[in-house]
PDB file of C-alpha atoms and ligand atoms in Angstrom:
ATOM      1  CA  MET A   1      24.540  13.324  -5.319  1.00 54.00           C
ATOM      2  CA  ASN A   2      21.944  11.451  -3.332  1.00 65.00           C
ATOM      3  CA  PRO A   3      18.121  12.465  -3.411  1.00 85.00           C
ATOM      4  CA  THR A   4      16.450  12.343  -0.356  1.00 95.00           C
ATOM      5  CA  PRO A   5      14.624   8.865   0.046  1.00 97.00           C
ATOM      6  CA  LEU A   6      10.887   8.804  -0.280  1.00 98.00           C
ATOM      7  CA  ILE A   7      10.947   6.603   2.767  1.00 97.00           C
ATOM      8  CA  GLU A   8      13.666   6.375   5.500  1.00 98.00           C
ATOM      9  CA  LEU A   9      13.430   4.191   8.673  1.00 98.00           C
ATOM     10  CA  GLU A  10      16.172   4.754  11.090  1.00 98.00           C
ATOM     11  CA  MET A  11      16.296   2.131  13.852  1.00 98.00           C
ATOM     12  CA  ALA A  12      12.738   1.585  13.675  1.00 98.00           C
ATOM     13  CA  THR A  13      11.198  -0.323  16.612  1.00 98.00           C
ATOM     14  CA  LYS A  14       7.722  -1.224  17.460  1.00 98.00           C
ATOM     15  CA  VAL A  15       6.522  -2.539  20.648  1.00 98.00           C
ATOM     16  CA  TYR A  16       2.864  -3.781  21.081  1.00 98.00           C
ATOM     17  CA  GLY A  17       1.789  -3.714  24.719  1.00 95.00           C
ATOM     18  CA  SER A  18       3.831  -3.265  27.841  1.00 93.00           C
ATOM     19  CA  GLY A  19       5.276  -4.641  30.954  1.00 93.00           C
ATOM     20  CA  GLU A  20       4.901  -8.885  30.950  1.00 93.00           C
ATOM     21  CA  SER A  21       2.929  -8.623  27.807  1.00 94.00           C
ATOM     22  CA  ALA A  22       5.249  -6.626  25.669  1.00 96.00           C
ATOM     23  CA  PHE A  23       5.811  -8.080  22.096  1.00 97.00           C
ATOM     24  CA  VAL A  24       8.438  -6.554  20.170  1.00 97.00           C
ATOM     25  CA  ALA A  25       7.040  -6.685  16.399  1.00 98.00           C
ATOM     26  CA  LEU A  26       9.903  -4.334  14.651  1.00 98.00           C
ATOM     27  CA  ARG A  27      13.512  -4.534  16.098  1.00 98.00           C
ATOM     28  CA  GLY A  28      15.773  -1.726  15.005  1.00 98.00           C
ATOM     29  CA  VAL A  29      14.882  -1.664  11.207  1.00 98.00           C
ATOM     30  CA  ASN A  30      16.920   0.485   9.074  1.00 98.00           C
ATOM     31  CA  LEU A  31      15.370   0.896   5.529  1.00 97.00           C
ATOM     32  CA  GLN A  32      15.533   3.458   2.409  1.00 97.00           C
ATOM     33  CA  ILE A  33      12.933   3.331  -0.418  1.00 98.00           C
ATOM     34  CA  HIS A  34      13.576   6.002  -3.336  1.00 97.00           C
ATOM     35  CA  ARG A  35      10.958   7.153  -5.673  1.00 97.00           C
ATOM     36  CA  GLY A  36      10.131   4.673  -8.449  1.00 97.00           C
ATOM     37  CA  GLU A  37      11.029   1.769  -6.764  1.00 98.00           C
ATOM     38  CA  PHE A  38       9.299  -1.332  -6.492  1.00 98.00           C
ATOM     39  CA  VAL A  39      10.200  -3.288  -3.253  1.00 98.00           C
ATOM     40  CA  ALA A  40       8.668  -6.522  -1.964  1.00 98.00           C
ATOM     41  CA  ILE A  41       8.648  -7.194   1.684  1.00 98.00           C
ATOM     42  CA  THR A  42       8.760 -10.751   2.398  1.00 98.00           C
ATOM     43  CA  GLY A  43       8.785 -13.222   5.594  1.00 96.00           C
ATOM     44  CA  ARG A  44       6.884 -15.927   7.266  1.00 94.00           C
ATOM     45  CA  SER A  45       3.622 -15.020   9.323  1.00 95.00           C
ATOM     46  CA  GLY A  46       4.370 -12.769  12.388  1.00 96.00           C
ATOM     47  CA  SER A  47       7.733 -11.522  11.106  1.00 97.00           C
ATOM     48  CA  GLY A  48       6.407  -7.921  11.217  1.00 98.00           C
ATOM     49  CA  LYS A  49       5.637  -7.297   7.552  1.00 98.00           C
ATOM     50  CA  SER A  50       2.036  -5.849   8.434  1.00 98.00           C
ATOM     51  CA  THR A  51       3.406  -3.983  11.410  1.00 98.00           C
ATOM     52  CA  LEU A  52       6.075  -2.304   8.933  1.00 98.00           C
ATOM     53  CA  MET A  53       3.395  -1.357   6.393  1.00 98.00           C
ATOM     54  CA  HIS A  54       1.136   0.268   9.045  1.00 97.00           C
ATOM     55  CA  ILE A  55       4.192   2.455  10.025  1.00 98.00           C
ATOM     56  CA  LEU A  56       4.984   3.253   6.339  1.00 98.00           C
ATOM     57  CA  GLY A  57       1.138   4.109   5.898  1.00 97.00           C
ATOM     58  CA  CYS A  58       1.207   6.529   8.880  1.00 97.00           C
ATOM     59  CA  LEU A  59      -1.611   4.162  10.342  1.00 96.00           C
ATOM     60  CA  ASP A  60       0.534   3.535  13.594  1.00 97.00           C
ATOM     61  CA  THR A  61       3.784   5.191  15.062  1.00 97.00           C
ATOM     62  CA  LEU A  62       7.047   3.512  16.289  1.00 98.00           C
ATOM     63  CA  THR A  63       7.876   3.130  19.564  1.00 98.00           C
ATOM     64  CA  SER A  64      11.419   4.271  19.002  1.00 98.00           C
ATOM     65  CA  GLY A  65      13.490   5.238  16.025  1.00 98.00           C
ATOM     66  CA  ILE A  66      12.690   7.588  13.062  1.00 98.00           C
ATOM     67  CA  TYR A  67      10.348   7.540  10.129  1.00 98.00           C
ATOM     68  CA  ARG A  68      10.899  10.203   7.716  1.00 98.00           C
ATOM     69  CA  LEU A  69       8.800  10.769   4.856  1.00 97.00           C
ATOM     70  CA  GLU A  70      10.560  12.795   1.909  1.00 95.00           C
ATOM     71  CA  GLY A  71      12.808  13.831   4.625  1.00 97.00           C
ATOM     72  CA  VAL A  72      10.375  15.004   7.155  1.00 97.00           C
ATOM     73  CA  ASP A  73      10.202  12.940  10.701  1.00 98.00           C
ATOM     74  CA  VAL A  74       6.255  12.021  10.691  1.00 98.00           C
ATOM     75  CA  ALA A  75       6.222  11.802  14.524  1.00 97.00           C
ATOM     76  CA  GLN A  76       6.562  15.639  14.335  1.00 97.00           C
ATOM     77  CA  LEU A  77       3.378  16.119  12.230  1.00 97.00           C
ATOM     78  CA  SER A  78       0.158  16.758  13.623  1.00 97.00           C
ATOM     79  CA  ASP A  79      -2.859  14.170  13.411  1.00 96.00           C
ATOM     80  CA  ASP A  80      -4.594  16.467  10.787  1.00 96.00           C
ATOM     81  CA  HIS A  81      -1.423  16.750   8.650  1.00 97.00           C
ATOM     82  CA  LEU A  82      -1.009  12.823   8.983  1.00 97.00           C
ATOM     83  CA  ALA A  83      -4.665  12.327   7.977  1.00 96.00           C
ATOM     84  CA  GLY A  84      -4.077  14.494   4.741  1.00 96.00           C
ATOM     85  CA  ILE A  85      -0.861  12.517   4.350  1.00 97.00           C
ATOM     86  CA  ARG A  86      -2.992   8.842   4.334  1.00 96.00           C
ATOM     87  CA  ASN A  87      -5.669  10.564   2.115  1.00 96.00           C
ATOM     88  CA  ARG A  88      -3.589  12.332  -0.635  1.00 96.00           C
ATOM     89  CA  ARG A  89      -0.024  10.748  -0.335  1.00 97.00           C
ATOM     90  CA  ILE A  90      -0.491   7.298   0.388  1.00 97.00           C
ATOM     91  CA  GLY A  91      -2.457   4.592  -1.541  1.00 97.00           C
ATOM     92  CA  PHE A  92      -3.420   1.360   0.324  1.00 97.00           C
ATOM     93  CA  VAL A  93      -4.479  -2.267  -1.069  1.00 97.00           C
ATOM     94  CA  PHE A  94      -5.334  -4.810   1.393  1.00 96.00           C
ATOM     95  CA  GLN A  95      -5.845  -8.534   1.172  1.00 95.00           C
ATOM     96  CA  ALA A  96      -9.428  -8.335   1.825  1.00 95.00           C
ATOM     97  CA  PHE A  97      -9.989  -5.564  -0.511  1.00 95.00           C
ATOM     98  CA  ASN A  98     -11.828  -3.546   2.075  1.00 95.00           C
ATOM     99  CA  LEU A  99     -14.630  -2.097  -0.140  1.00 97.00           C
ATOM    100  CA  LEU A 100     -17.848  -0.633   1.106  1.00 95.00           C
ATOM    101  CA  PRO A 101     -20.882  -3.063  -0.002  1.00 93.00           C
ATOM    102  CA  HIS A 102     -23.409  -0.574  -0.616  1.00 94.00           C
ATOM    103  CA  LEU A 103     -21.585   1.521  -3.199  1.00 97.00           C
ATOM    104  CA  ASN A 104     -21.139   0.728  -6.824  1.00 98.00           C
ATOM    105  CA  VAL A 105     -17.598   0.255  -8.505  1.00 98.00           C
ATOM    106  CA  LEU A 106     -17.509   4.233  -9.306  1.00 98.00           C
ATOM    107  CA  GLU A 107     -18.726   5.324  -5.854  1.00 98.00           C
ATOM    108  CA  GLN A 108     -15.896   3.035  -4.272  1.00 98.00           C
ATOM    109  CA  VAL A 109     -13.318   4.808  -6.268  1.00 98.00           C
ATOM    110  CA  MET A 110     -15.032   8.360  -5.510  1.00 98.00           C
ATOM    111  CA  VAL A 111     -14.468   7.714  -1.610  1.00 97.00           C
ATOM    112  CA  PRO A 112     -11.012   9.376  -1.344  1.00 97.00           C
ATOM    113  CA  LEU A 113     -12.003  12.120  -3.398  1.00 98.00           C
ATOM    114  CA  HIS A 114     -14.808  12.942  -0.981  1.00 97.00           C
ATOM    115  CA  TYR A 115     -12.319  13.237   1.793  1.00 95.00           C
ATOM    116  CA  ALA A 116      -9.970  15.411  -0.403  1.00 97.00           C
ATOM    117  CA  GLY A 117     -13.108  17.826  -0.860  1.00 97.00           C
ATOM    118  CA  ILE A 118     -13.293  16.733  -4.600  1.00 98.00           C
ATOM    119  CA  PHE A 119     -16.697  16.564  -5.673  1.00 97.00           C
ATOM    120  CA  GLY A 120     -19.357  16.345  -8.637  1.00 97.00           C
ATOM    121  CA  GLU A 121     -18.239  15.938 -12.195  1.00 98.00           C
ATOM    122  CA  LYS A 122     -14.506  16.550 -11.469  1.00 98.00           C
ATOM    123  CA  ALA A 123     -14.683  13.797  -8.895  1.00 98.00           C
ATOM    124  CA  ARG A 124     -16.472  11.430 -11.457  1.00 98.00           C
ATOM    125  CA  GLU A 125     -13.899  12.278 -14.381  1.00 98.00           C
ATOM    126  CA  MET A 126     -10.847  11.295 -11.775  1.00 98.00           C
ATOM    127  CA  ALA A 127     -12.658   8.166 -10.666  1.00 98.00           C
ATOM    128  CA  MET A 128     -13.154   6.919 -14.183  1.00 98.00           C
ATOM    129  CA  ALA A 129      -9.733   7.600 -15.254  1.00 98.00           C
ATOM    130  CA  ALA A 130      -8.488   5.608 -12.508  1.00 98.00           C
ATOM    131  CA  LEU A 131     -10.913   2.500 -13.553  1.00 98.00           C
ATOM    132  CA  GLN A 132      -9.606   3.017 -16.636  1.00 98.00           C
ATOM    133  CA  GLN A 133      -6.066   2.345 -15.397  1.00 97.00           C
ATOM    134  CA  VAL A 134      -7.305  -0.911 -14.259  1.00 97.00           C
ATOM    135  CA  GLY A 135      -9.264  -1.947 -17.294  1.00 97.00           C
ATOM    136  CA  LEU A 136     -12.767  -1.785 -15.429  1.00 98.00           C
ATOM    137  CA  ASP A 137     -14.081   1.746 -16.507  1.00 98.00           C
ATOM    138  CA  HIS A 138     -16.804  -0.262 -18.380  1.00 98.00           C
ATOM    139  CA  LYS A 139     -17.967  -1.870 -15.045  1.00 98.00           C
ATOM    140  CA  TRP A 140     -18.351   1.404 -13.258  1.00 98.00           C
ATOM    141  CA  ASN A 141     -22.106   1.037 -12.296  1.00 98.00           C
ATOM    142  CA  ARG A 142     -21.611  -2.490 -11.079  1.00 97.00           C
ATOM    143  CA  LYS A 143     -22.459  -3.326  -7.533  1.00 95.00           C
ATOM    144  CA  VAL A 144     -19.544  -4.941  -5.500  1.00 93.00           C
ATOM    145  CA  THR A 145     -21.535  -8.272  -5.416  1.00 92.00           C
ATOM    146  CA  GLN A 146     -21.597  -8.272  -9.261  1.00 94.00           C
ATOM    147  CA  ILE A 147     -17.903  -8.436 -10.020  1.00 96.00           C
ATOM    148  CA  SER A 148     -15.370 -11.129  -9.225  1.00 96.00           C
ATOM    149  CA  GLY A 149     -12.454 -11.186  -6.692  1.00 95.00           C
ATOM    150  CA  GLY A 150      -9.954 -10.276  -9.240  1.00 96.00           C
ATOM    151  CA  GLU A 151     -11.995  -7.140 -10.144  1.00 97.00           C
ATOM    152  CA  MET A 152     -12.655  -6.401  -6.508  1.00 97.00           C
ATOM    153  CA  GLN A 153      -8.781  -5.829  -6.091  1.00 97.00           C
ATOM    154  CA  ARG A 154      -8.804  -3.808  -9.348  1.00 97.00           C
ATOM    155  CA  VAL A 155     -11.299  -1.506  -7.960  1.00 98.00           C
ATOM    156  CA  ALA A 156      -9.252  -1.159  -4.678  1.00 98.00           C
ATOM    157  CA  ILE A 157      -6.472  -0.327  -6.611  1.00 98.00           C
ATOM    158  CA  ALA A 158      -8.099   2.404  -8.863  1.00 98.00           C
ATOM    159  CA  ARG A 159      -8.921   3.765  -5.370  1.00 98.00           C
ATOM    160  CA  ALA A 160      -5.879   3.450  -4.018  1.00 98.00           C
ATOM    161  CA  ILE A 161      -4.421   5.508  -7.197  1.00 97.00           C
ATOM    162  CA  VAL A 162      -6.979   8.271  -7.814  1.00 98.00           C
ATOM    163  CA  LEU A 163      -5.173  10.791  -5.864  1.00 97.00           C
ATOM    164  CA  GLU A 164      -2.000  10.060  -7.567  1.00 96.00           C
ATOM    165  CA  PRO A 165      -0.160   9.391  -4.440  1.00 96.00           C
ATOM    166  CA  ASP A 166       3.542   9.243  -3.886  1.00 95.00           C
ATOM    167  CA  LEU A 167       3.423   5.773  -2.393  1.00 97.00           C
ATOM    168  CA  LEU A 168       1.457   2.720  -3.249  1.00 98.00           C
ATOM    169  CA  LEU A 169       1.294   0.102  -0.268  1.00 98.00           C
ATOM    170  CA  ALA A 170       0.017  -3.312  -0.701  1.00 98.00           C
ATOM    171  CA  ASP A 171      -0.420  -5.731   2.043  1.00 98.00           C
ATOM    172  CA  GLU A 172      -0.661  -9.212   0.702  1.00 97.00           C
ATOM    173  CA  PRO A 173      -2.705  -8.250  -2.201  1.00 97.00           C
ATOM    174  CA  THR A 174      -3.180 -11.328  -3.984  1.00 97.00           C
ATOM    175  CA  GLY A 175      -3.467 -13.403  -0.819  1.00 95.00           C
ATOM    176  CA  ASN A 176      -7.222 -13.920  -1.487  1.00 95.00           C
ATOM    177  CA  LEU A 177      -6.940 -14.595  -5.306  1.00 96.00           C
ATOM    178  CA  ASP A 178      -6.197 -17.572  -7.532  1.00 95.00           C
ATOM    179  CA  THR A 179      -3.087 -17.571  -9.938  1.00 94.00           C
ATOM    180  CA  THR A 180      -4.373 -16.447 -13.085  1.00 94.00           C
ATOM    181  CA  THR A 181      -6.236 -13.495 -11.243  1.00 95.00           C
ATOM    182  CA  SER A 182      -3.064 -12.729  -9.070  1.00 96.00           C
ATOM    183  CA  GLU A 183      -1.194 -12.374 -12.327  1.00 96.00           C
ATOM    184  CA  GLU A 184      -3.662  -9.927 -13.782  1.00 94.00           C
ATOM    185  CA  VAL A 185      -3.414  -7.711 -10.541  1.00 96.00           C
ATOM    186  CA  LEU A 186       0.349  -7.914 -10.346  1.00 97.00           C
ATOM    187  CA  ALA A 187       0.455  -6.727 -14.131  1.00 97.00           C
ATOM    188  CA  ILE A 188      -1.378  -3.550 -12.883  1.00 97.00           C
ATOM    189  CA  PHE A 189       1.412  -3.141 -10.273  1.00 98.00           C
ATOM    190  CA  ASP A 190       4.001  -3.714 -12.956  1.00 97.00           C
ATOM    191  CA  LYS A 191       2.518  -1.173 -15.278  1.00 97.00           C
ATOM    192  CA  LEU A 192       2.084   1.291 -12.381  1.00 97.00           C
ATOM    193  CA  ASN A 193       5.766   1.143 -11.569  1.00 97.00           C
ATOM    194  CA  ALA A 194       6.633   1.274 -15.152  1.00 97.00           C
ATOM    195  CA  GLU A 195       4.929   4.666 -15.129  1.00 95.00           C
ATOM    196  CA  GLY A 196       6.704   5.944 -12.246  1.00 95.00           C
ATOM    197  CA  SER A 197       4.876   4.783  -9.206  1.00 96.00           C
ATOM    198  CA  THR A 198       6.506   3.850  -6.041  1.00 98.00           C
ATOM    199  CA  ILE A 199       5.318   0.742  -4.650  1.00 98.00           C
ATOM    200  CA  VAL A 200       5.678  -1.492  -1.665  1.00 98.00           C
ATOM    201  CA  LEU A 201       4.096  -4.807  -1.623  1.00 98.00           C
ATOM    202  CA  VAL A 202       3.792  -7.375   1.119  1.00 98.00           C
ATOM    203  CA  THR A 203       3.977 -11.049   0.244  1.00 96.00           C
ATOM    204  CA  HIS A 204       5.026 -14.386   1.349  1.00 90.00           C
ATOM    205  CA  GLU A 205       5.015 -15.842  -2.224  1.00 92.00           C
ATOM    206  CA  HIS A 206       8.424 -16.005  -4.216  1.00 92.00           C
ATOM    207  CA  ASP A 207       6.417 -15.741  -7.570  1.00 94.00           C
ATOM    208  CA  VAL A 208       4.635 -12.478  -6.257  1.00 96.00           C
ATOM    209  CA  ALA A 209       7.946 -11.155  -4.932  1.00 97.00           C
ATOM    210  CA  ALA A 210       9.491 -11.566  -8.213  1.00 96.00           C
ATOM    211  CA  HIS A 211       7.628  -8.659  -9.751  1.00 97.00           C
ATOM    212  CA  ALA A 212       9.433  -6.365  -7.454  1.00 98.00           C
ATOM    213  CA  LYS A 213      13.101  -4.920  -8.185  1.00 96.00           C
ATOM    214  CA  ARG A 214      14.326  -5.358  -4.512  1.00 98.00           C
ATOM    215  CA  VAL A 215      13.104  -7.908  -2.210  1.00 98.00           C
ATOM    216  CA  ILE A 216      13.485  -7.312   1.486  1.00 98.00           C
ATOM    217  CA  HIS A 217      13.085 -10.258   3.724  1.00 97.00           C
ATOM    218  CA  LEU A 218      12.074  -9.856   7.613  1.00 98.00           C
ATOM    219  CA  ARG A 219      12.568 -12.349  10.135  1.00 98.00           C
ATOM    220  CA  ASP A 220      11.551 -11.832  13.812  1.00 98.00           C
ATOM    221  CA  GLY A 221      11.209  -8.025  13.376  1.00 98.00           C
ATOM    222  CA  GLN A 222      14.401  -7.634  11.727  1.00 98.00           C
ATOM    223  CA  VAL A 223      15.863  -7.269   7.980  1.00 98.00           C
ATOM    224  CA  GLU A 224      17.458 -10.376   7.491  1.00 97.00           C
ATOM    225  CA  SER A 225      18.158 -10.110   3.678  1.00 96.00           C
ATOM    226  CA  GLU A 226      17.999  -7.825   0.813  1.00 96.00           C
ATOM    227  CA  VAL A 227      18.156  -8.973  -2.868  1.00 95.00           C
ATOM    228  CA  LEU A 228      18.123  -7.283  -6.105  1.00 96.00           C
ATOM    229  CA  ASN A 229      15.684  -9.188  -8.658  1.00 91.00           C
ATOM    230  CA  PRO A 230      17.532  -9.616 -11.998  1.00 85.00           C
TER     231      PRO A 230
HETATM  232  P1  ADP B 301       2.974 -10.244   9.270  1.00 67.86           P
HETATM  233  O1  ADP B 301       2.142  -9.413   8.904  1.00 67.86           O
HETATM  234  O2  ADP B 301       4.523 -10.299   8.908  1.00 67.86           O
HETATM  235  O3  ADP B 301       2.172 -11.541   9.537  1.00 67.86           O
HETATM  236  P2  ADP B 301       2.533  -8.711  11.901  1.00 67.86           P
HETATM  237  O4  ADP B 301       3.318  -7.450  11.567  1.00 67.86           O
HETATM  238  O5  ADP B 301       1.084  -8.646  11.524  1.00 67.86           O
HETATM  239  O6  ADP B 301       3.360  -9.690  11.057  1.00 67.86           O
HETATM  240  O7  ADP B 301       2.856  -9.208  13.554  1.00 67.86           O
HETATM  241  C1  ADP B 301       4.037  -9.202  13.859  1.00 67.86           C
HETATM  242  C2  ADP B 301       4.029  -9.543  15.240  1.00 67.86           C
HETATM  243  O8  ADP B 301       3.257  -8.743  15.888  1.00 67.86           O
HETATM  244  C3  ADP B 301       3.013 -10.966  15.392  1.00 67.86           C
HETATM  245  O9  ADP B 301       3.790 -11.691  16.717  1.00 67.86           O
HETATM  246  C4  ADP B 301       1.797 -10.368  15.854  1.00 67.86           C
HETATM  247  O10 ADP B 301       1.047 -11.481  16.911  1.00 67.86           O
HETATM  248  C5  ADP B 301       1.868  -9.109  16.685  1.00 67.86           C
HETATM  249  N1  ADP B 301       1.019  -7.926  16.770  1.00 67.86           N
HETATM  250  C6  ADP B 301       0.668  -7.635  15.646  1.00 67.86           C
HETATM  251  N2  ADP B 301      -0.176  -6.704  15.843  1.00 67.86           N
HETATM  252  C7  ADP B 301      -0.203  -6.652  17.270  1.00 67.86           C
HETATM  253  C8  ADP B 301      -1.050  -5.854  18.336  1.00 67.86           C
HETATM  254  N3  ADP B 301      -2.125  -4.868  17.851  1.00 67.86           N
HETATM  255  N4  ADP B 301      -1.124  -6.076  19.429  1.00 67.86           N
HETATM  256  C9  ADP B 301      -0.079  -7.368  20.148  1.00 67.86           C
HETATM  257  N5  ADP B 301       0.531  -7.687  19.163  1.00 67.86           N
HETATM  258  C10 ADP B 301       0.401  -7.820  17.745  1.00 67.86           C
HETATM  259 MG1   MG B 302       0.295  -9.389   7.986  1.00 67.86          MG
END
């Protein structure tokens, strides 16, 4: 018995622009990721890693091919439905943290709850629980300017997991962090995966990719190799 993959790409192609200036960023990618996996996507700059993440996160659509999320072809879904998926079922972590400068730590984590229609004490409790998972509940009322880069990324992770998404996507999450801080952030991904989260992490660093159980290497928009980590 082979359960439906959480993620399935079939001959996924992405072309930016058209005519003379058309650029093929993904050329026929086939990929399956099952629930509970921790997958790293590697490849040099320009190989299509972020493009792939945008597709997986339903932030962009394929030019041709199929993306099935839990067996459902996302091209068939309405914009409203996709917005709901982005809010509730997918958590994003970006290299640049993407926090909102005027909100405190707790309020950052409450943003997705607001969009999900969860307010008040319930939202507060959920946000505090997510902050506890990244070890930052004691800094809930700090301004973003009063915490370190590593802490900012941990807040961004709390924000990404507060609605317990099916899929956690992280695009170069340690790209702006020093080695020690990177390891702290990666330890959180390790823990979340051990607790059952499905994680797809983009990196061009070998020691970061070593945290994943499977490493997919992209080259010029194609899967060049796939390796299982020991
Ligand atoms: P990576 O994340 O691996 O560095 P990207 O997926 O960001 O690679 O980009 C892959 C290729 O697609 C690059 O050559 C980039 O210049 C091109 N590209 C990315 N986004 C766009 C866009 N919006 N319009 C045109 N070209 C793009
Ligand atoms: Mg990129």
